[in-house]
mmCIF file of C-alpha atoms in Angstrom:
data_model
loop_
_atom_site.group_PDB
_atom_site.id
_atom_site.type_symbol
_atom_site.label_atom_id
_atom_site.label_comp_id
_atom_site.label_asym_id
_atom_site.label_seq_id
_atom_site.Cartn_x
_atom_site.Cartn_y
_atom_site.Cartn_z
ATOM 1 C CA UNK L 210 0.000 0.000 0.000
ATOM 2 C CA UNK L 211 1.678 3.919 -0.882
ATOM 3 C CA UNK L 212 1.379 6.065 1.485
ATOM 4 C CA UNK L 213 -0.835 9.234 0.639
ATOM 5 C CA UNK L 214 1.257 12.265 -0.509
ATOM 6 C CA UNK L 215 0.864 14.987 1.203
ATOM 7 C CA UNK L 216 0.003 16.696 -2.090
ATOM 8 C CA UNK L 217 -3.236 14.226 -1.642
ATOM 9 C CA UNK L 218 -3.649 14.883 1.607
ATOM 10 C CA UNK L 219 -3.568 19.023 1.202
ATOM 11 C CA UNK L 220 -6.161 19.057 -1.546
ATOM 12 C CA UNK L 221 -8.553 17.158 0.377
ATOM 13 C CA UNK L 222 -8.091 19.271 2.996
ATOM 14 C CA UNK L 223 -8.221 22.217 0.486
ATOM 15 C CA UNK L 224 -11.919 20.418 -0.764
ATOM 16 C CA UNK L 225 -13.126 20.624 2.846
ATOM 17 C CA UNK L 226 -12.226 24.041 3.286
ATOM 18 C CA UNK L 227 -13.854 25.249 -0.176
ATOM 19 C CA UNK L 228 -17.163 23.602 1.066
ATOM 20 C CA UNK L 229 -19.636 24.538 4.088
ATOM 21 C CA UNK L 230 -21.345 21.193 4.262
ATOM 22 C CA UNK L 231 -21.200 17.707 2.703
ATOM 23 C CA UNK L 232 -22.404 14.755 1.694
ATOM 24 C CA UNK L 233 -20.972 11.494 2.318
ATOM 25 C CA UNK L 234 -21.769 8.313 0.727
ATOM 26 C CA UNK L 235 -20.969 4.755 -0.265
ATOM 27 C CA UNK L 236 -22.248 2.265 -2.481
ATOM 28 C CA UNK L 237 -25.306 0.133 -2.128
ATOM 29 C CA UNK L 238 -25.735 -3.360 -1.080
ATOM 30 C CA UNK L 239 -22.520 -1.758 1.762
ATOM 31 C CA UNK L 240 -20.056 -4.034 3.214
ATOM 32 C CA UNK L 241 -18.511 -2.789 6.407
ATOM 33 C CA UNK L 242 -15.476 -1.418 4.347
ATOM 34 C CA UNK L 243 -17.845 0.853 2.551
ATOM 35 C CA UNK L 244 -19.957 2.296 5.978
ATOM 36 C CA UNK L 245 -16.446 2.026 8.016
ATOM 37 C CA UNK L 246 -14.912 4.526 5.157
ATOM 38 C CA UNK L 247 -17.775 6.410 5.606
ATOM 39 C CA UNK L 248 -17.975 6.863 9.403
ATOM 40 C CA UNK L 249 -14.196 8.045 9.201
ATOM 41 C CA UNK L 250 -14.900 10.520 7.192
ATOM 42 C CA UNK L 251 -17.816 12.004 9.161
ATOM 43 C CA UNK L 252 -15.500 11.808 12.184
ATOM 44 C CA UNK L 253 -13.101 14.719 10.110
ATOM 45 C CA UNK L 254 -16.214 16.523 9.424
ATOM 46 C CA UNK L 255 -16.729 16.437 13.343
ATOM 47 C CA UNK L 256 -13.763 17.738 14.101
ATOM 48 C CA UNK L 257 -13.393 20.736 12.208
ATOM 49 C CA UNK L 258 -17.425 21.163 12.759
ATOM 50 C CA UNK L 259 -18.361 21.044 9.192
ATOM 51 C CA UNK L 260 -22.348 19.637 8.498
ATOM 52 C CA UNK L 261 -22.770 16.612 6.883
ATOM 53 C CA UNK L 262 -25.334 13.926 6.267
ATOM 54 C CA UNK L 263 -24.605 10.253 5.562
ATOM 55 C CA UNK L 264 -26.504 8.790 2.609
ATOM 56 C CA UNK L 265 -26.816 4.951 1.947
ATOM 57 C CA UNK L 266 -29.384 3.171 -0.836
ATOM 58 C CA UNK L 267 -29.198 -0.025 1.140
ATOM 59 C CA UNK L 268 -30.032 -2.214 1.939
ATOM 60 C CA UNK L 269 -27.858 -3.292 4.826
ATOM 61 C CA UNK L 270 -27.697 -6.666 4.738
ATOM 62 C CA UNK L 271 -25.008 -7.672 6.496
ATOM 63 C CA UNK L 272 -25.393 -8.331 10.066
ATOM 64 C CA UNK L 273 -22.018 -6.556 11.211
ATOM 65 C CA UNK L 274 -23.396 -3.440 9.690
ATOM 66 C CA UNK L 275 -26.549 -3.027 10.871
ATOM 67 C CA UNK L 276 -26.036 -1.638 13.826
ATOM 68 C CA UNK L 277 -24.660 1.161 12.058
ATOM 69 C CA UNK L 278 -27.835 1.789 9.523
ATOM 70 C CA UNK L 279 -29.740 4.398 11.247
ATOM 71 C CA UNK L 280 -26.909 6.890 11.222
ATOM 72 C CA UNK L 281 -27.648 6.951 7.208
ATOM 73 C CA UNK L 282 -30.183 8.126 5.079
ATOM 74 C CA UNK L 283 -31.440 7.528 1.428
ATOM 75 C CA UNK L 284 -32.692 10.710 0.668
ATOM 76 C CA UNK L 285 -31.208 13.860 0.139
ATOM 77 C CA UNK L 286 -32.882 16.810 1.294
ATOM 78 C CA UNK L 287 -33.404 20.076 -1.327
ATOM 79 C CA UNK L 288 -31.125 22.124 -1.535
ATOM 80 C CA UNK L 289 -31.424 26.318 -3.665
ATOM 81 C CA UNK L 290 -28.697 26.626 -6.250
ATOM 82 C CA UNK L 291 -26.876 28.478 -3.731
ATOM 83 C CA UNK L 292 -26.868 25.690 -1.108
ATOM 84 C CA UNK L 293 -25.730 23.746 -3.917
ATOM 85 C CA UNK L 294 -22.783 25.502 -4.560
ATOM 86 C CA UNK L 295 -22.038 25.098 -1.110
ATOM 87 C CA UNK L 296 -22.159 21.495 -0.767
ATOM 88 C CA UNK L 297 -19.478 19.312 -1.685
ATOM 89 C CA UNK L 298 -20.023 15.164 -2.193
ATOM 90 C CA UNK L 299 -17.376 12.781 -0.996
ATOM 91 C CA UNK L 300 -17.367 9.281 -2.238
ATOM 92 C CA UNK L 301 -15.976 6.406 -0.496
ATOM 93 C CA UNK L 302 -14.926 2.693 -1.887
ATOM 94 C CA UNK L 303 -16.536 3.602 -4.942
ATOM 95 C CA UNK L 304 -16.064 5.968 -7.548
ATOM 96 C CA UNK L 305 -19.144 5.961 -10.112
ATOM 97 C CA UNK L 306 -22.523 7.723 -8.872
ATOM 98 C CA UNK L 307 -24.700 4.785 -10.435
ATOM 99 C CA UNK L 308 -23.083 2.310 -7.943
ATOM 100 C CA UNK L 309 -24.693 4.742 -5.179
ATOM 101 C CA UNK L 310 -27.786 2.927 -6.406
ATOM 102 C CA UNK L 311 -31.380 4.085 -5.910
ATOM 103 C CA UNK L 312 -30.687 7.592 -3.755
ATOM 104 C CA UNK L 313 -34.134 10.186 -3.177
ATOM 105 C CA UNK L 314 -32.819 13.427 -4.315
ATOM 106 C CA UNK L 315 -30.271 15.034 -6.878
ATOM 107 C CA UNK L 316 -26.936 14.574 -5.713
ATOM 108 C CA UNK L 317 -25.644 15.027 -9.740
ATOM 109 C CA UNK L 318 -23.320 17.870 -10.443
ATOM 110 C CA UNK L 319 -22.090 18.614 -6.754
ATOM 111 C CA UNK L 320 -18.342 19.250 -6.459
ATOM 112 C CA UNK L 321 -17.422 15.352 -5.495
ATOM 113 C CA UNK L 322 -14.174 13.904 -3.796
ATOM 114 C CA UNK L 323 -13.802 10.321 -4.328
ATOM 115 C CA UNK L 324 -11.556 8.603 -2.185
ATOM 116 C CA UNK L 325 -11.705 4.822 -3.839
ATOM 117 C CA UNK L 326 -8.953 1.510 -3.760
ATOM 118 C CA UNK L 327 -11.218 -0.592 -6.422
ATOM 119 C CA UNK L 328 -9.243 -1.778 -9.501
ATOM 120 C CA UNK L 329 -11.448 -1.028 -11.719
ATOM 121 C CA UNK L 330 -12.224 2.601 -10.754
ATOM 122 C CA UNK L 331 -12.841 4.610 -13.632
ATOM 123 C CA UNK L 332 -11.860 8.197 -11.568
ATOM 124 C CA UNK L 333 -9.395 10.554 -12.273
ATOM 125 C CA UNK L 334 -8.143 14.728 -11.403
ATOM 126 C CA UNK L 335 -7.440 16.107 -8.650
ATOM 127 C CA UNK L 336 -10.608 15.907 -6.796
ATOM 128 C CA UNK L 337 -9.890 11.684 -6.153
ATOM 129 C CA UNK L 338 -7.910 9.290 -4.007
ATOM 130 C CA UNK L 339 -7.380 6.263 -5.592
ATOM 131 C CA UNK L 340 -4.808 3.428 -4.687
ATOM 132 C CA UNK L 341 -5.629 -0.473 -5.653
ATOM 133 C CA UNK L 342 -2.715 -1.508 -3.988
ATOM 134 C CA UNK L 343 -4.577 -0.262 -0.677
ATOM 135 C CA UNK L 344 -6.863 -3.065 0.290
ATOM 136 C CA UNK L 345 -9.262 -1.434 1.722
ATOM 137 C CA UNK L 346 -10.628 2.154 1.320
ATOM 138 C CA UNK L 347 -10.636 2.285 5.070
ATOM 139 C CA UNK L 348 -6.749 2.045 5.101
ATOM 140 C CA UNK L 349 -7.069 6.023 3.118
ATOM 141 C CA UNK L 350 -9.621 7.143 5.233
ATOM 142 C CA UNK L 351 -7.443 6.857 8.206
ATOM 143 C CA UNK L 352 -4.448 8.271 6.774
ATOM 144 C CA UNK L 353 -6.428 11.559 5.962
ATOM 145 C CA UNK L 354 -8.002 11.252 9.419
ATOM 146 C CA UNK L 355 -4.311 11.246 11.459
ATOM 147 C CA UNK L 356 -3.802 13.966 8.724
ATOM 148 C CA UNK L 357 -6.404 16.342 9.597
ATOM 149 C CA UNK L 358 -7.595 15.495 13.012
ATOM 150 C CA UNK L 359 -4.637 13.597 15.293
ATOM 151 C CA UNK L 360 -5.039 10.909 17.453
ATOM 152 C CA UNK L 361 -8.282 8.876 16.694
ATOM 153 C CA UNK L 362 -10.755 8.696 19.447
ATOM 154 C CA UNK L 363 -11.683 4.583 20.497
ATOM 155 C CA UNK L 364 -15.317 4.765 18.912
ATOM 156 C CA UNK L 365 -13.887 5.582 15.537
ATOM 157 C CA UNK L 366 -10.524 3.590 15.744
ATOM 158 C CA UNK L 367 -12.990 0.517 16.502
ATOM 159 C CA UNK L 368 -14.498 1.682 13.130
ATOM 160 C CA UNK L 369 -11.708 2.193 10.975
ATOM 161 C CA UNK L 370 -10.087 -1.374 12.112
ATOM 162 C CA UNK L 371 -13.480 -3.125 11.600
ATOM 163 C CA UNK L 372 -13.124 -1.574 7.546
ATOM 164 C CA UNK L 373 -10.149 -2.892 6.933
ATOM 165 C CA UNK L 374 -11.096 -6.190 8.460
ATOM 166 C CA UNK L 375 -13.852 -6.348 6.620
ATOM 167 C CA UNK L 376 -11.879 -6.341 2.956
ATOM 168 C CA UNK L 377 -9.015 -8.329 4.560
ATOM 169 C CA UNK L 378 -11.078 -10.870 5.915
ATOM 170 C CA UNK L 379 -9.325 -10.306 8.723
ATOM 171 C CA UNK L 380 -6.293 -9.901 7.138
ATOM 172 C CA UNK L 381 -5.530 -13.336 5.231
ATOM 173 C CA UNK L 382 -6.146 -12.144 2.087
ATOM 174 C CA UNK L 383 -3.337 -9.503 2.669
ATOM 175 C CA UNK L 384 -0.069 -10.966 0.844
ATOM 176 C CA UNK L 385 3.718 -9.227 0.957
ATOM 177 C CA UNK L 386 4.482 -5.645 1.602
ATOM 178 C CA UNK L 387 1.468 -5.286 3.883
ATOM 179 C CA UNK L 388 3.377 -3.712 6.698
ATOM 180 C CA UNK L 389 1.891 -0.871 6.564
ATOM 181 C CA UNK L 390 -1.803 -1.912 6.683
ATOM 182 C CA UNK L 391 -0.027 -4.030 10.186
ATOM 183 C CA UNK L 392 0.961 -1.097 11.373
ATOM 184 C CA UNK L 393 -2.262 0.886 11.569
ATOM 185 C CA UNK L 394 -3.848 -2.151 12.479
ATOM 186 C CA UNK L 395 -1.239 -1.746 15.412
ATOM 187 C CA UNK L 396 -2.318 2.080 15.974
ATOM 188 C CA UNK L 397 -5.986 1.102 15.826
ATOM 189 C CA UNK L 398 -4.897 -1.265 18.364
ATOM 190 C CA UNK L 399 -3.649 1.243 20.891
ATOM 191 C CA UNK L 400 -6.167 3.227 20.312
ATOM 192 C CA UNK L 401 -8.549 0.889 21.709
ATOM 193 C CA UNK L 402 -10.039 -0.896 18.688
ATOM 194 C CA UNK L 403 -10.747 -4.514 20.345
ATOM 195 C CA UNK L 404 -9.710 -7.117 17.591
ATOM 196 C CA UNK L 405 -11.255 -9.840 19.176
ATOM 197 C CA UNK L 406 -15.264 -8.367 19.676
ATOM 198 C CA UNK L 407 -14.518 -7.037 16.277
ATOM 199 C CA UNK L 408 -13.731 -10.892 14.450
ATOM 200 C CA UNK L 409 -16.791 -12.019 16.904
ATOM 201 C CA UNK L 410 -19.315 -9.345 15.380
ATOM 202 C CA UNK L 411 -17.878 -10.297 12.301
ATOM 203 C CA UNK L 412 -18.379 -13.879 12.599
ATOM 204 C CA UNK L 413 -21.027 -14.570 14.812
ATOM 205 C CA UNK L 414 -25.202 -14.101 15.186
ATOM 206 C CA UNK L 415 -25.696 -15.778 11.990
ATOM 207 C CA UNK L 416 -29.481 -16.426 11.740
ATOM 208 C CA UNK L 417 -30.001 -20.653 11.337
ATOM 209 C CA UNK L 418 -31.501 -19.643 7.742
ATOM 210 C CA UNK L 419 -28.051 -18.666 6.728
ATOM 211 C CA UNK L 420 -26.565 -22.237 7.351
ATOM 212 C CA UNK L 421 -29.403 -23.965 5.397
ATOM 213 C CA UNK L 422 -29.151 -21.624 2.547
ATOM 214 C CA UNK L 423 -25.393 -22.461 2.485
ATOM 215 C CA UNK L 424 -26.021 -26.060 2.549
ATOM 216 C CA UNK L 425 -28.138 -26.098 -0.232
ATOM 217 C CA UNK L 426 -25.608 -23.718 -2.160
ATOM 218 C CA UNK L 427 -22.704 -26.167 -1.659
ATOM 219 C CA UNK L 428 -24.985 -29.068 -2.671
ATOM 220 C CA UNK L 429 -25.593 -27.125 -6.151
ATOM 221 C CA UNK L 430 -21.661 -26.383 -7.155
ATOM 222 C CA UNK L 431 -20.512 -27.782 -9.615
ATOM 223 C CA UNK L 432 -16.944 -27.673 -10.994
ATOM 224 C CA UNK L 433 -15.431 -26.275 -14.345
ATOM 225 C CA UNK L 434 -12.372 -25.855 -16.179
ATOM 226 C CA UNK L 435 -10.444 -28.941 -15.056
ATOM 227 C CA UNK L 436 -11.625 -28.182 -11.243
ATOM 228 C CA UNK L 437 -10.047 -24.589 -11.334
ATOM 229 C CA UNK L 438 -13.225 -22.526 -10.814
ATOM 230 C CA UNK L 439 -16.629 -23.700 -9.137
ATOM 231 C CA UNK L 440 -20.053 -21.790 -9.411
ATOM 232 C CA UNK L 441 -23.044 -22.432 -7.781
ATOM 233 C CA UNK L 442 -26.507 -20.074 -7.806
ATOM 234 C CA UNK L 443 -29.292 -18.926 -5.803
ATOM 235 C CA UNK L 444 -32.796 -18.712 -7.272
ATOM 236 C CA UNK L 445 -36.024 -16.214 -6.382
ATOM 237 C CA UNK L 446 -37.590 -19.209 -4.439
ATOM 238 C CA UNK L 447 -34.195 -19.757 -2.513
ATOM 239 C CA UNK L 448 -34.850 -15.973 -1.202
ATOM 240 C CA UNK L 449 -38.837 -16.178 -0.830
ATOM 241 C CA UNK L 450 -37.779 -19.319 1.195
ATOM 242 C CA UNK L 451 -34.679 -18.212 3.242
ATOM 243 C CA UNK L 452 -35.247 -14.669 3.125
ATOM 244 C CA UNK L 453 -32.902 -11.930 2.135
ATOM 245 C CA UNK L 454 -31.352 -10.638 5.380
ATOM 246 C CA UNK L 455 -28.003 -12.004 6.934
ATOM 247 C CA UNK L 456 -26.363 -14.063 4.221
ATOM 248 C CA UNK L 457 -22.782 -15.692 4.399
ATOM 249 C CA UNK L 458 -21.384 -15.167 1.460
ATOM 250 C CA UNK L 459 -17.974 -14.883 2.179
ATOM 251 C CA UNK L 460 -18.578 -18.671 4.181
ATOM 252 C CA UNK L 461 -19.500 -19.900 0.559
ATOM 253 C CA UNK L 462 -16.203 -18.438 -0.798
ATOM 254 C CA UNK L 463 -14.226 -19.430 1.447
ATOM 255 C CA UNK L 464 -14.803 -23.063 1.889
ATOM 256 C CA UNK L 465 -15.124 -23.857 -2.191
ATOM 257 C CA UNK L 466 -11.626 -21.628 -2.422
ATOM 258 C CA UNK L 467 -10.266 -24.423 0.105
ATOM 259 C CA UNK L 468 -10.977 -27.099 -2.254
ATOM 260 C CA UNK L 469 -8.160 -28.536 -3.885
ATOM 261 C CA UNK L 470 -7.554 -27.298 -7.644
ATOM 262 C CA UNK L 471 -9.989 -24.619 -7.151
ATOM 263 C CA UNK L 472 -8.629 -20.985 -8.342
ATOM 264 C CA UNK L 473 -11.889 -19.029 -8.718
ATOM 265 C CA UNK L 474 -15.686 -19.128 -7.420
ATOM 266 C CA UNK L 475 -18.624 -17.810 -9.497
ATOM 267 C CA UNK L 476 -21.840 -17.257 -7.307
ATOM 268 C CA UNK L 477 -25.247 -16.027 -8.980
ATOM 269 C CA UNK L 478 -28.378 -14.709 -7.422
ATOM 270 C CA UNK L 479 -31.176 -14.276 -9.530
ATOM 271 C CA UNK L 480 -32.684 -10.912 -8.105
ATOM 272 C CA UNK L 481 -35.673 -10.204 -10.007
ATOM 273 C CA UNK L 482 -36.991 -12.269 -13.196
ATOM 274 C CA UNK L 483 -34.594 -10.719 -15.622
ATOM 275 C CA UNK L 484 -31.552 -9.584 -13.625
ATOM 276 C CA UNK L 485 -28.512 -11.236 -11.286
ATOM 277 C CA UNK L 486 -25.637 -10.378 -8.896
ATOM 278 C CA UNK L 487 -22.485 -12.057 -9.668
ATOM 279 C CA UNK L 488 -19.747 -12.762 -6.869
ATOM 280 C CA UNK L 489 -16.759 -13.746 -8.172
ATOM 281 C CA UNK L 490 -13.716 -14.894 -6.113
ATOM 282 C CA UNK L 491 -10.358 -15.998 -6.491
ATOM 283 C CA UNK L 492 -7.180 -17.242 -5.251
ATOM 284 C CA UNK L 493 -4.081 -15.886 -6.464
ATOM 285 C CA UNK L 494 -3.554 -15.140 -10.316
ATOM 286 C CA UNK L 495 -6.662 -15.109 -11.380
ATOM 287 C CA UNK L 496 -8.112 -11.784 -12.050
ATOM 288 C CA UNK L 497 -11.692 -11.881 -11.315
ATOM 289 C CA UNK L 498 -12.606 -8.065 -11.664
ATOM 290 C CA UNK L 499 -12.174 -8.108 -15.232
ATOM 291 C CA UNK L 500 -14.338 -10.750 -16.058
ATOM 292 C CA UNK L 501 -17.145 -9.032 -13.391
ATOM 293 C CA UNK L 502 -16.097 -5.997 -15.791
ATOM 294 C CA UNK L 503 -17.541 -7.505 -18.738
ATOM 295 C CA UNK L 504 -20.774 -7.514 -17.024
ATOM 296 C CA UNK L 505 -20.649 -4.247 -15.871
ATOM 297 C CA UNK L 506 -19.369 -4.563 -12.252
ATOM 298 C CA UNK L 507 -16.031 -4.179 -11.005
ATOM 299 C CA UNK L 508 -13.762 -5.038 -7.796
ATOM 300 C CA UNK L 509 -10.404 -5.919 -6.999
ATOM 301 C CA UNK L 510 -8.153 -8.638 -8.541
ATOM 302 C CA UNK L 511 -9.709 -11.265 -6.436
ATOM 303 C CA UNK L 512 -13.021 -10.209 -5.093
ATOM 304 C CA UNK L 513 -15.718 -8.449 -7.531
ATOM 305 C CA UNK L 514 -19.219 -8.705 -8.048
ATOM 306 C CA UNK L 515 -22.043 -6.893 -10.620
ATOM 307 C CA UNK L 516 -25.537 -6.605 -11.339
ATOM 308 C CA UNK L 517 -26.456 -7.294 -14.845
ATOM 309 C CA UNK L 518 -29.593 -8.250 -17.094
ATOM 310 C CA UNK L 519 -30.266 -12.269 -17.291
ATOM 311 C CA UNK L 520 -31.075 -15.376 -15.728
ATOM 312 C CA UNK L 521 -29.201 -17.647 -14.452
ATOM 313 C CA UNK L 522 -29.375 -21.108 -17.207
ATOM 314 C CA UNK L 523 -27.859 -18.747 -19.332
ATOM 315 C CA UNK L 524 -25.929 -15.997 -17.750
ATOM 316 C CA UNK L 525 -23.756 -18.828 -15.849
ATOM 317 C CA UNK L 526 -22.351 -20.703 -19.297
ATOM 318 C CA UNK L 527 -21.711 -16.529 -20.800
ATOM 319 C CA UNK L 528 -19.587 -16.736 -17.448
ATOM 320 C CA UNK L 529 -17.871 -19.975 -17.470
ATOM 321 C CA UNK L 530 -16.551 -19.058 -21.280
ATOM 322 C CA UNK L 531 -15.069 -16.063 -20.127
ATOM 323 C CA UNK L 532 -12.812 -18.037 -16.881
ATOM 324 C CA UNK L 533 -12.575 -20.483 -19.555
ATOM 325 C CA UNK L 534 -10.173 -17.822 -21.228
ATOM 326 C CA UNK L 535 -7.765 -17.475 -18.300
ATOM 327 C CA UNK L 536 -8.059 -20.295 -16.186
#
């Protein structure tokens, strides 16, 4: 991970000076990366008493995060041209206003800040932190927060560490020259973040539906490509069945990335009758955010997802051809 310049770090600063209140958001569907980002960057607004207002389309499905969902809002209230002028928009772990998803109110053409460490962000200027090599966007957030504001209070180091646990999962995906995401781990640490309630939030109160769901998703994978990459799927009546709250994803990746051979994981949901979410995971070489890319999502090397048009019989062989390329 680079360090932010200080060149960075002084025209963010220079953004939050030109502004007299904000916005803050993250994408939908959040992970706690996304609303840990998020939360950082409120706690600069706190302490240099700028307004703000958090903004999140939802829904917060994940049951570490949901503690967290009544600090945000999916509307935006109106604002007079004037007011307008006077708001800036900061963006964190994501970089594209249609991956904000379904937000009440007109939040185009505000002065926006992204601060983004996806691979396949499309940003660029001087208004925009972006760094892939950071793996989580938490890991920025925190350097601009020691930037601008100091020490970090407990409450928000707590925050910050769960972020970059989050998009670590818990810091085994991290590989060489990740000292420096150790270290603020280590700062986080003294400040009172509490590693082990965060891993149990992050692991535990799964509802019983989630393990059922997950055995009848590792029932359905199959295996492609000599054994290299395994999908599996979850249909409409899966989700009228199991509901929609408090699923384990990552549990699915995880143990079909422990089978032997396997390099990559392709999970579908069908979400309405003509449109899916893709997950796509994988081990080391394999670069799953440019196939996701294809299908108009996005990610990191070896963790990406999208939303597309489709159903599942037929989206999943489109899918397969194009691991089939690199696998």
């Amino acid at each position: 991970m680079i360090r932010i310049s200080q060149d960075l770090i002084s025209q963010f600063k220079g953004f939050l000076d030109s502004h007299e209140h904000f916005i803050i958001a993250g994408h939908k569907e959040p992970d706690g990366d996304c609303i840990a980002s998020c939360l950082g960057i409120s706690y600069i607004l706190d302490k240099i008493k700028k307004p703000y207002i958090l903004i999140n389309a939802g829904p917060f499905k994940r049951n570490e995060i949901k503690k967290f969902a009544p600090r945000f809002s999916n509307s935006v209230p109106f604002m007079s041209q004037q007011e307008r002028s006077r708001c800036g928009l900061i963006i964190a772990d994501c970089s594209e206003i249609p991956r904000l998803g379904d937000i009440d109110g007109d939040i185009t053409g505000l002065d926006t800040f992204i601060i983004d460490h996806h691979k396949t962000s499309s940003a660029s200027g001087e208004n925009c932190i972006i760094d892939s090599s950071a793996p989580a966007a938490s890991c920025l957030v925190m350097q601009l927060a020691e930037a601008a504001a100091g020490a970090l209070p407990q409450e928000t180091a707590g925050i910050l560490f769960f972020g970059i646990a989050s998009d670590t999962g818990f810091f085994k995906f991290l590989s060489k020259d990740s000292g420096e995401v150790f270290a603020q781990a280590a700062r986080l640490s003294d400040a009172g973040a509490d590693p082990r309630a965060i891993y149990q939030r992050m692991t535990g109160g799964k509802a019983w539906s989630t393990r059922k769901l997950l055995g009848i998703m590792l029932s359905r994978a199959e295996r492609h490509c000599n054994g290299k990459l395994i999908v599996t799927y979850e249909t409409m009546e899966d989700t009228r069945k199991f509901g929609q709250e408090g699923r384990d994803s990552d549990a699915l990746y995880s143990l079909m990335l422990e089978v032997e051979s396997a390099e990559a994981v392709l999970f579908v949901r069908q979400e309405t009758e003509f449109s899916c979410t893709l997950g796509l995971r994988s081990r080391d070489s394999c670069d799953v955010s440019a196939i996701a890319s294809r299908f108009g999502g996005g990610g990191h090397k070896n963790a990406a997802g999208a939303s597309t048009e489709g159903k599942i019989e037929t989206l999943i062989p489109r899918i397969i051809k194009e691991f089939a390329k690199v696998l």
